[in-house]
Coordinates of C-alpha atoms in Angstrom, one line a residue:
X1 CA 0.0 0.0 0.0
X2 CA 1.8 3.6 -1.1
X3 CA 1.5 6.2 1.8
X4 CA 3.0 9.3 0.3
X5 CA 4.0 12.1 2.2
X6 CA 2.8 15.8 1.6
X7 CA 3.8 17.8 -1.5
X8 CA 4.4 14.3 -3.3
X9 CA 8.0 14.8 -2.5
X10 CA 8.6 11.5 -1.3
X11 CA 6.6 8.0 -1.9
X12 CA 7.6 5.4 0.2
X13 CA 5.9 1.9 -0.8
X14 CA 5.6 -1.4 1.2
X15 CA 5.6 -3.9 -1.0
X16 CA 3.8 -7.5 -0.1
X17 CA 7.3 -10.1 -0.5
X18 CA 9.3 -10.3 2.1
X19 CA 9.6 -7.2 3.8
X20 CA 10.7 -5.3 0.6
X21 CA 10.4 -1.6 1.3
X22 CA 11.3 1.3 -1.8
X23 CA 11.2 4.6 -1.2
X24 CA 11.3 6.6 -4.4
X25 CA 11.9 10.7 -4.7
X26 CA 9.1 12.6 -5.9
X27 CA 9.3 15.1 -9.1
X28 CA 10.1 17.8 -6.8
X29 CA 13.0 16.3 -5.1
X30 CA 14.3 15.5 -7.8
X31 CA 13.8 19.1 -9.4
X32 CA 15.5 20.9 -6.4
X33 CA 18.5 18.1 -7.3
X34 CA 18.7 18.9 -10.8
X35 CA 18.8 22.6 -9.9
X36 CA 21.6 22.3 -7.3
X37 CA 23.6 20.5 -9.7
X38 CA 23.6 23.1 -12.2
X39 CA 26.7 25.9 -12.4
X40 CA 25.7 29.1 -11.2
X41 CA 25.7 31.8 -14.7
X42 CA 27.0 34.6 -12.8
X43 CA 30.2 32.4 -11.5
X44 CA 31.3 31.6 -14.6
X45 CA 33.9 33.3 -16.6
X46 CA 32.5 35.7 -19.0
X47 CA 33.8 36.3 -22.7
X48 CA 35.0 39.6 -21.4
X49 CA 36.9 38.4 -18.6
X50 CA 38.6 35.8 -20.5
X51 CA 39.4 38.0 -23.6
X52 CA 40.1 41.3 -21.7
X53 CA 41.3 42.6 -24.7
X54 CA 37.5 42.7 -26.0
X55 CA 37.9 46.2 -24.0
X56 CA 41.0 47.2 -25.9
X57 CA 38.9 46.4 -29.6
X58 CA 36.3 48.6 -27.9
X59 CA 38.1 51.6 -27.0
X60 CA 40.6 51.7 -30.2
X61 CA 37.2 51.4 -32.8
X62 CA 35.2 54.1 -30.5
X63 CA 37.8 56.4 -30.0
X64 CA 38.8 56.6 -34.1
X65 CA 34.6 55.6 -35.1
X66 CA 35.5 53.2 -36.8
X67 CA 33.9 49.4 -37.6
X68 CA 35.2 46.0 -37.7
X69 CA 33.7 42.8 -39.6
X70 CA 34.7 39.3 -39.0
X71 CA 35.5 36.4 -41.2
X72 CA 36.2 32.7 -39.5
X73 CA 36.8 29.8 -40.1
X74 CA 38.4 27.1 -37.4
X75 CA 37.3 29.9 -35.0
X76 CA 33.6 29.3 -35.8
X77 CA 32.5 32.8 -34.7
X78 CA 34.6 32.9 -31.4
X79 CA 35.9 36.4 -32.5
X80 CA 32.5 37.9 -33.4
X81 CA 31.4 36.5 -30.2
X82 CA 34.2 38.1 -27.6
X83 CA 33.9 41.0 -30.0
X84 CA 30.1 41.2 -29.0
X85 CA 30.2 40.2 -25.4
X86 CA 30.8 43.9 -24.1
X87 CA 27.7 45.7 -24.1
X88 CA 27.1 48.9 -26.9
X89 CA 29.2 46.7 -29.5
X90 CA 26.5 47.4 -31.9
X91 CA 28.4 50.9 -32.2
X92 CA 31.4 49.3 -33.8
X93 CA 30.6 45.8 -34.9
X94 CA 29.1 46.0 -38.4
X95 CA 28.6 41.6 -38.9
X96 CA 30.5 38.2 -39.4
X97 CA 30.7 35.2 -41.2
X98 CA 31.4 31.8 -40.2
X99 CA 33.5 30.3 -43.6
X100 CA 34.1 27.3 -43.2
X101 CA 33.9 25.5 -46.2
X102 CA 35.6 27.3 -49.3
X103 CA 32.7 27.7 -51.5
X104 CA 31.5 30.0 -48.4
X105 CA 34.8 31.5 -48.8
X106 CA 33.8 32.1 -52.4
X107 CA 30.5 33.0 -52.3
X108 CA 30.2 35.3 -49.6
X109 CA 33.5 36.3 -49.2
X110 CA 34.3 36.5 -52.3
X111 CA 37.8 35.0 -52.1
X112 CA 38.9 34.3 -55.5
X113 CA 38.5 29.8 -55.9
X114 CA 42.0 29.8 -58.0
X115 CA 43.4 31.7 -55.2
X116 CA 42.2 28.5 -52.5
X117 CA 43.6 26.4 -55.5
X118 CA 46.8 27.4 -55.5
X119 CA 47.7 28.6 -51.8
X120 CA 44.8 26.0 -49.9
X121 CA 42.3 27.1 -47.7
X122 CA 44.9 27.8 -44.8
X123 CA 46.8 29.9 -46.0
X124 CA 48.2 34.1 -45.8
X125 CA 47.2 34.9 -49.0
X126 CA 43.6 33.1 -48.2
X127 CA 43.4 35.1 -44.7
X128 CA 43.9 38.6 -46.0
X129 CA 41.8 38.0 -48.5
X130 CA 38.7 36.8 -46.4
X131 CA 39.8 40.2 -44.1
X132 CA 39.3 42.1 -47.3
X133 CA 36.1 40.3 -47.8
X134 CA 34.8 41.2 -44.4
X135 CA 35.5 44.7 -44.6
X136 CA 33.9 44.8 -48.5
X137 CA 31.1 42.7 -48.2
X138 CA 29.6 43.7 -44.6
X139 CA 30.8 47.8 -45.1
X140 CA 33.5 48.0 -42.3
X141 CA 36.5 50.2 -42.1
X142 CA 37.9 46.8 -40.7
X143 CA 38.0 43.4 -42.0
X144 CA 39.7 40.3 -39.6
X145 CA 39.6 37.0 -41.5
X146 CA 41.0 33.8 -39.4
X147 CA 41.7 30.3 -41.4
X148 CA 43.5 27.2 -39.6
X149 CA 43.9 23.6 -38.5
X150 CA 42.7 23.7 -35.0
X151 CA 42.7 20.2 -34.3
X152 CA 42.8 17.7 -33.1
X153 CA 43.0 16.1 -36.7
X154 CA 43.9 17.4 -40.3
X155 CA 40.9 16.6 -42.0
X156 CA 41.3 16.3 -45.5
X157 CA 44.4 19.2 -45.9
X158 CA 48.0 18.2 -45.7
X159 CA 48.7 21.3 -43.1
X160 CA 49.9 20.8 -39.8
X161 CA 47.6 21.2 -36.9
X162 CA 48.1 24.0 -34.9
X163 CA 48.8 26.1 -38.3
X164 CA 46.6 29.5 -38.2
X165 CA 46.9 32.4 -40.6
X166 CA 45.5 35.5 -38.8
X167 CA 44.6 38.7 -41.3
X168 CA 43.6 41.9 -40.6
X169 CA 42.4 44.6 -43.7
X170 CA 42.2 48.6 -42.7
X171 CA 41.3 51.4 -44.4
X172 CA 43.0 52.8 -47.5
X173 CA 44.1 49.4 -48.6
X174 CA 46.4 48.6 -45.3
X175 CA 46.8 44.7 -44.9
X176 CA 49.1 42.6 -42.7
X177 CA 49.1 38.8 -41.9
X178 CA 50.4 36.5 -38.7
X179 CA 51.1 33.1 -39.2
X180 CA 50.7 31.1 -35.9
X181 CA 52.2 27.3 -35.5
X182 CA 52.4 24.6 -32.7
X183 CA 49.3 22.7 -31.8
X184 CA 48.1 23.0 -28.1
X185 CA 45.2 21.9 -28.6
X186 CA 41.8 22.8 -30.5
X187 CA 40.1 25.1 -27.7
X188 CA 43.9 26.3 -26.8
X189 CA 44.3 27.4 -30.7
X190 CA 41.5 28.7 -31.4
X191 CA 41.6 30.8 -28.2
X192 CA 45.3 31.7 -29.0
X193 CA 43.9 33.3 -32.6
X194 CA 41.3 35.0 -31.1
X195 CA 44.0 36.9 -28.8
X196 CA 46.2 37.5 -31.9
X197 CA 43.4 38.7 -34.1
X198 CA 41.9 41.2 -31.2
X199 CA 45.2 42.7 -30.8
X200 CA 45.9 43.2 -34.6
X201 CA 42.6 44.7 -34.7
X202 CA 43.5 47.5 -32.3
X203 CA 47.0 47.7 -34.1
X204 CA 45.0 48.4 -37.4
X205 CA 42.0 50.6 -35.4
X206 CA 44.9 53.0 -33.6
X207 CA 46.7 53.4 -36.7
X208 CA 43.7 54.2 -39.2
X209 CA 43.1 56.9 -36.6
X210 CA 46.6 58.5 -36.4
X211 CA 46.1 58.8 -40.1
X212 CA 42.5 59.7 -40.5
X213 CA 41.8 57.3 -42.8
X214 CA 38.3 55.7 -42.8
X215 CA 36.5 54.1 -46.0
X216 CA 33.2 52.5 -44.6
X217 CA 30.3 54.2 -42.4
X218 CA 30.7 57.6 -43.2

């Protein structure tokens, strides 16, 4: 015979073998348990705490009005998202696209196909061109375009893992590349472009507006 206690919390049956008692935990319980078991949001690390240099991208674009457009591919929208994460981004941030696949490149991007042909799809002359994509296509005075093996496997190019071309494009036709290498891991590597990419962003921000120049957004 059930006897179950108040709230349904708890149901405790006696069953007719032997002695055989069960006593199961009611929805509620088991609620409360799920809940306790979660993380709490506001103790986990936020974008902006763990890219601090978010703040950096912020200031440089604000303080020259400028914007910046993304254009990633083994990041899969990690920059656009630490670029975000500080509130009033909306004042700089004009868009980004996730490329991962080289007709994307292509199409959106407009990377030129013989140009994936004859460099591959990682590659510096691939990454500046996916920065100048960014900053064409989406109207930015700033294009960043990332492109690399982060791991843990190849897939089907003959680069190394850990290889990451970093590009950024700035006004009046200003472009400059960084090749990273060493593989320490896929969330290490793509964090470690991220970094690179924020902090050629503010290069290319403070020195668009040491010279004045600006080409998108008026």
């Amino acid at each position: 015979m059930p006897r179950e206690g108040r709230g349904a919390a708890v149901s405790v049956l006696i069953g007719a073998g032997a002695g055989a008692i069960g006593v199961g935990v009611g929805a509620a319980a088991r609620g409360l348990a799920r809940r306790r078991s979660r993380p709490d949001p506001a103790a986990e690390p936020r974008l902006a705490e763990l890219y601090p240099e978010s703040a950096d991208v912020a200031k440089a674009l604000l303080a020259g009005r400028l914007s910046v457009a993304t254009a990633e591919s083994c990041t899969g929208g990690l920059l656009g998202a630490v670029i975000t994460a500080l509130p009033g981004s909306s004042r700089y941030m004009r868009g980004g696209v996730v490329a991962y696949a080289n007709d994307v490149k292509t199409e959106l991007l407009q990377v030129p196909a013989e140009l994936i042909e004859t460099h591959g799809a990682v590659s510096e002359a691939v990454a500046l061109a996916m920065a100048s994509g960014a900053s064409r296509r989406l109207g930015a005075d700033i294009g960043v375009g990332i492109t690399g093996v982060a791991g843990p496997g190849a897939d089907d190019t003959d680069k190394p893992v850990g290889l990451v071309w970093v590009a950024v494009a700035g006004p009046e036709g200003r472009r400059r590349a960084v090749r990273l290498l060493g593989d320490h891991g896929r969330e290490a590597n793509r964090g470690g472009a991220v970094r690179v990419a924020l902090r050629l962003c503010v290069e290319a921000a403070e020195r668009a507006a040491r010279s004045g120049g600006r080409v998108a957004g008026g």
